[in-house]
mmCIF file of C-alpha atoms in Angstrom:
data_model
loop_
_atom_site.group_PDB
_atom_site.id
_atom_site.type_symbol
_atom_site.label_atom_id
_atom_site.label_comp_id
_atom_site.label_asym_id
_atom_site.label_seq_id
_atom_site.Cartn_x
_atom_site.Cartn_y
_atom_site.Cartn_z
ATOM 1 C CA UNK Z 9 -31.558 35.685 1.553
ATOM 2 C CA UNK Z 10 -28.135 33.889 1.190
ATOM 3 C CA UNK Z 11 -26.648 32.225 -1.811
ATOM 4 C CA UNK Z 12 -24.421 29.317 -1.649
ATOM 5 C CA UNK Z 13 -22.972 26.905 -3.887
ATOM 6 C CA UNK Z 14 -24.858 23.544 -4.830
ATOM 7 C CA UNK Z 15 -21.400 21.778 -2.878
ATOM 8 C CA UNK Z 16 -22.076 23.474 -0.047
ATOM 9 C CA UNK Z 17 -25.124 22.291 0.887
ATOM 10 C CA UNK Z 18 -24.406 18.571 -1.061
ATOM 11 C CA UNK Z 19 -26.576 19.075 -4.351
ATOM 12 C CA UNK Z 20 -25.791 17.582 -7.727
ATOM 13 C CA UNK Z 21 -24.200 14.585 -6.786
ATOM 14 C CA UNK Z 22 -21.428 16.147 -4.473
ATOM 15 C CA UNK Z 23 -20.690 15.855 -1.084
ATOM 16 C CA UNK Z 24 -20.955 18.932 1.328
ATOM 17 C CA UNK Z 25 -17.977 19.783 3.807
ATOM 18 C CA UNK Z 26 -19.610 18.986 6.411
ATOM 19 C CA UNK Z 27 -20.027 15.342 5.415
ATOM 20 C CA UNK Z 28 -16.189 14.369 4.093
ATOM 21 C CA UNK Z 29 -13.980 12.716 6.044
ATOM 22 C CA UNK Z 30 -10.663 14.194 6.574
ATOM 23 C CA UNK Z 31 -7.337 12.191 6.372
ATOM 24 C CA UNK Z 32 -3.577 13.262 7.363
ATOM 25 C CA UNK Z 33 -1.087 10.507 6.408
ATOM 26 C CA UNK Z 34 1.944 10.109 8.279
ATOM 27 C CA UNK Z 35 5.229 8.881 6.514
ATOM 28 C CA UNK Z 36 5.327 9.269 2.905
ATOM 29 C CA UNK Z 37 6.965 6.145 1.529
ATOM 30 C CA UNK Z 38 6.129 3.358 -0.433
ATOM 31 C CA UNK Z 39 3.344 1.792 1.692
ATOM 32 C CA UNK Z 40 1.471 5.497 1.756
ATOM 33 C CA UNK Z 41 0.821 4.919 -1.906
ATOM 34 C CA UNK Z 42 -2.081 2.833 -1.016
ATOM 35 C CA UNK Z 43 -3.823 4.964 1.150
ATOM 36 C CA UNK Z 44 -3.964 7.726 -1.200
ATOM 37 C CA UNK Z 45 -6.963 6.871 -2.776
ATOM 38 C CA UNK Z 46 -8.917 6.090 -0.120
ATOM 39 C CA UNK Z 47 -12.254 8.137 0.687
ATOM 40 C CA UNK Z 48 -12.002 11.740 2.253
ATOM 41 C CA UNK Z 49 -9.472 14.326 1.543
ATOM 42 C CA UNK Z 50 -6.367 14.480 2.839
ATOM 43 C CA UNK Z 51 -5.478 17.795 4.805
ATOM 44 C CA UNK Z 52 -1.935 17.017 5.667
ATOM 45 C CA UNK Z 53 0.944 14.523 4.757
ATOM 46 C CA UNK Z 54 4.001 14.223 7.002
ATOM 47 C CA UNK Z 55 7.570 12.313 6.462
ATOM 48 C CA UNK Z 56 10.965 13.389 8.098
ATOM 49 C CA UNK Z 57 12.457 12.938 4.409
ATOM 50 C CA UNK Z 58 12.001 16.383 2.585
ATOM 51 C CA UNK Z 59 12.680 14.286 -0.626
ATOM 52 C CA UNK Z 60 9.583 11.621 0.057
ATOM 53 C CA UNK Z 61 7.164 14.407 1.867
ATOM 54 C CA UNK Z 62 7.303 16.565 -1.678
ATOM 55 C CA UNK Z 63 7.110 13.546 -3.587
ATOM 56 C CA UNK Z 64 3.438 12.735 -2.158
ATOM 57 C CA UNK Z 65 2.927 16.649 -1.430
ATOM 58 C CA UNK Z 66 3.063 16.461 -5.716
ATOM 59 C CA UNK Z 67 0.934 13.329 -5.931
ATOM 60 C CA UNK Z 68 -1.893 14.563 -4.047
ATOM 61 C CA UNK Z 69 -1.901 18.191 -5.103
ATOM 62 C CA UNK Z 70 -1.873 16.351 -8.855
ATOM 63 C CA UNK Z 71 -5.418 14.458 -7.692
ATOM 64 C CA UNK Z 72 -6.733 18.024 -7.416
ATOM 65 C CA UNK Z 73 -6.321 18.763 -3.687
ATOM 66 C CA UNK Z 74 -4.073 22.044 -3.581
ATOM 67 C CA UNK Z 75 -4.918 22.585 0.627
ATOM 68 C CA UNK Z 76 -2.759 19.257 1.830
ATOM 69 C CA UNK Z 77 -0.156 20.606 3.774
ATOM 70 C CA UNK Z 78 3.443 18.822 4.229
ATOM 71 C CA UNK Z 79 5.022 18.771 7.943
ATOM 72 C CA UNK Z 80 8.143 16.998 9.408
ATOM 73 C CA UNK Z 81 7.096 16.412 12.772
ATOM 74 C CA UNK Z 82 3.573 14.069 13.700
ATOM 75 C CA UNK Z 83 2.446 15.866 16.212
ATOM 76 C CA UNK Z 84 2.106 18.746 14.710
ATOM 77 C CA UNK Z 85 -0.552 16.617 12.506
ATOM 78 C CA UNK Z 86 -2.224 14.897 15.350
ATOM 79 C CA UNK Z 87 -3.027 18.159 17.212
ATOM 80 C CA UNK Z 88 -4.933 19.892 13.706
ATOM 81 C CA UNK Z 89 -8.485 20.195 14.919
ATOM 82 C CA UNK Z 90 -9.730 19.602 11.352
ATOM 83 C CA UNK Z 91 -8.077 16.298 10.650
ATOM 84 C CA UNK Z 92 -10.704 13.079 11.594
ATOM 85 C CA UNK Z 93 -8.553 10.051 10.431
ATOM 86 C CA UNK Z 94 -4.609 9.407 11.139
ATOM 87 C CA UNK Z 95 -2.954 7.145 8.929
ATOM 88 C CA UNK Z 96 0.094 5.463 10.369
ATOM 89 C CA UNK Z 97 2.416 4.276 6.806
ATOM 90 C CA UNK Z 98 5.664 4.620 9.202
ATOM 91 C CA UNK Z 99 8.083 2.256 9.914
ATOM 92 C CA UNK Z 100 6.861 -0.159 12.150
ATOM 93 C CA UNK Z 101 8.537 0.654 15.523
ATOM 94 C CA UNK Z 102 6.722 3.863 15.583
ATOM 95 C CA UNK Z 103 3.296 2.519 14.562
ATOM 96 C CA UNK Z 104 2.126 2.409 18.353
ATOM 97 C CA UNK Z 105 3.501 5.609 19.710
ATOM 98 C CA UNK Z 106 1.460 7.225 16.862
ATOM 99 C CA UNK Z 107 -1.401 5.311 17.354
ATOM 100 C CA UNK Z 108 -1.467 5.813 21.071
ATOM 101 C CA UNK Z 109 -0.934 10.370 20.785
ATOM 102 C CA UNK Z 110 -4.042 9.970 17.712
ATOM 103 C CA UNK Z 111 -6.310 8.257 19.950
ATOM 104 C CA UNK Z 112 -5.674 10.791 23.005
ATOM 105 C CA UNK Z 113 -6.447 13.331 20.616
ATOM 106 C CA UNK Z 114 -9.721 11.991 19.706
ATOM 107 C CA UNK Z 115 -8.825 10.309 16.012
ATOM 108 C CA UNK Z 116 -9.711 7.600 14.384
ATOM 109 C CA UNK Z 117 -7.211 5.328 13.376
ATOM 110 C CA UNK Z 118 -5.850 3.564 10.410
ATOM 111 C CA UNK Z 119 -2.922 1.837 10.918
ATOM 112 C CA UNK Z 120 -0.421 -0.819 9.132
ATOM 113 C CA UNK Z 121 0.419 -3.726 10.961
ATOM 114 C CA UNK Z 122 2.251 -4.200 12.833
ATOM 115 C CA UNK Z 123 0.192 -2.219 15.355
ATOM 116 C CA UNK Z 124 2.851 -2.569 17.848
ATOM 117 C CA UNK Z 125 6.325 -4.554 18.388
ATOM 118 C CA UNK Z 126 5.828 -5.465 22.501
ATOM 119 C CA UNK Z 127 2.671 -6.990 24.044
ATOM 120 C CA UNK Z 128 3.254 -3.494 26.067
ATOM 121 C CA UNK Z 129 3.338 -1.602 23.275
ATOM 122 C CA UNK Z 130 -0.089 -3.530 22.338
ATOM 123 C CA UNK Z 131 -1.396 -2.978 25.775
ATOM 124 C CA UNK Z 132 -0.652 0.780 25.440
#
């Protein structure tokens, strides 16, 4: 006989691990704000500015989740196993080159418009 927690297995109102959609969100500046509280948890957050990337490390550790983990470069993000959704909250003229290494990798996508700045970007 084994004995779990009631969140494990999704009991009491709560949702089990298995079930919760997991979130990275790349570029931590004003825009990223609104993504924050959207459903699933966040596993990792990533900016180039050390400044803005512990500013939203702080906000999202302060919402309870103490496992997000902070990174400078994207595809470091995009290649975590674990991570189901990609938020793109970047400047816009890197919206499609993100887009376009989360989908080879098998992620769903949420992404700010523009979604690219060429027709070939679009195309992509």
């Amino acid at each position: 006989m084994s004995i779990v927690p009631s969140r494990v297995l999704g009991l009491n109102g709560q949702t089990a691990p298995s079930n919760q959609l997991t979130r990275a969100i790349l570029g931590c500046g004003g825009i990223s704000n609104s993504h924050l509280g959207m459903p699933g948890k966040i596993l990792a957050l990533c900016d180039v500015d050390s400044n803005r990337l512990k500013g939203q490390m702080a906000k999202v550790q302060g919402r309870g989740n103490k496992d997000v983990k902070g990174y400078h470069d994207f595809r470091d993000v995009i290649a975590r196993d674990d991570v189901d959704i990609i938020h793109t909250c970047t400047p816009p003229h890197w919206h499609a080159h993100m887009a376009i290494a989360a989908a080879k990798a098998g992620k769903a996508i949420w992404g700010e418009k523009p979604m690219s700045r060429t027709i070939g970007e679009g195309m992509a």
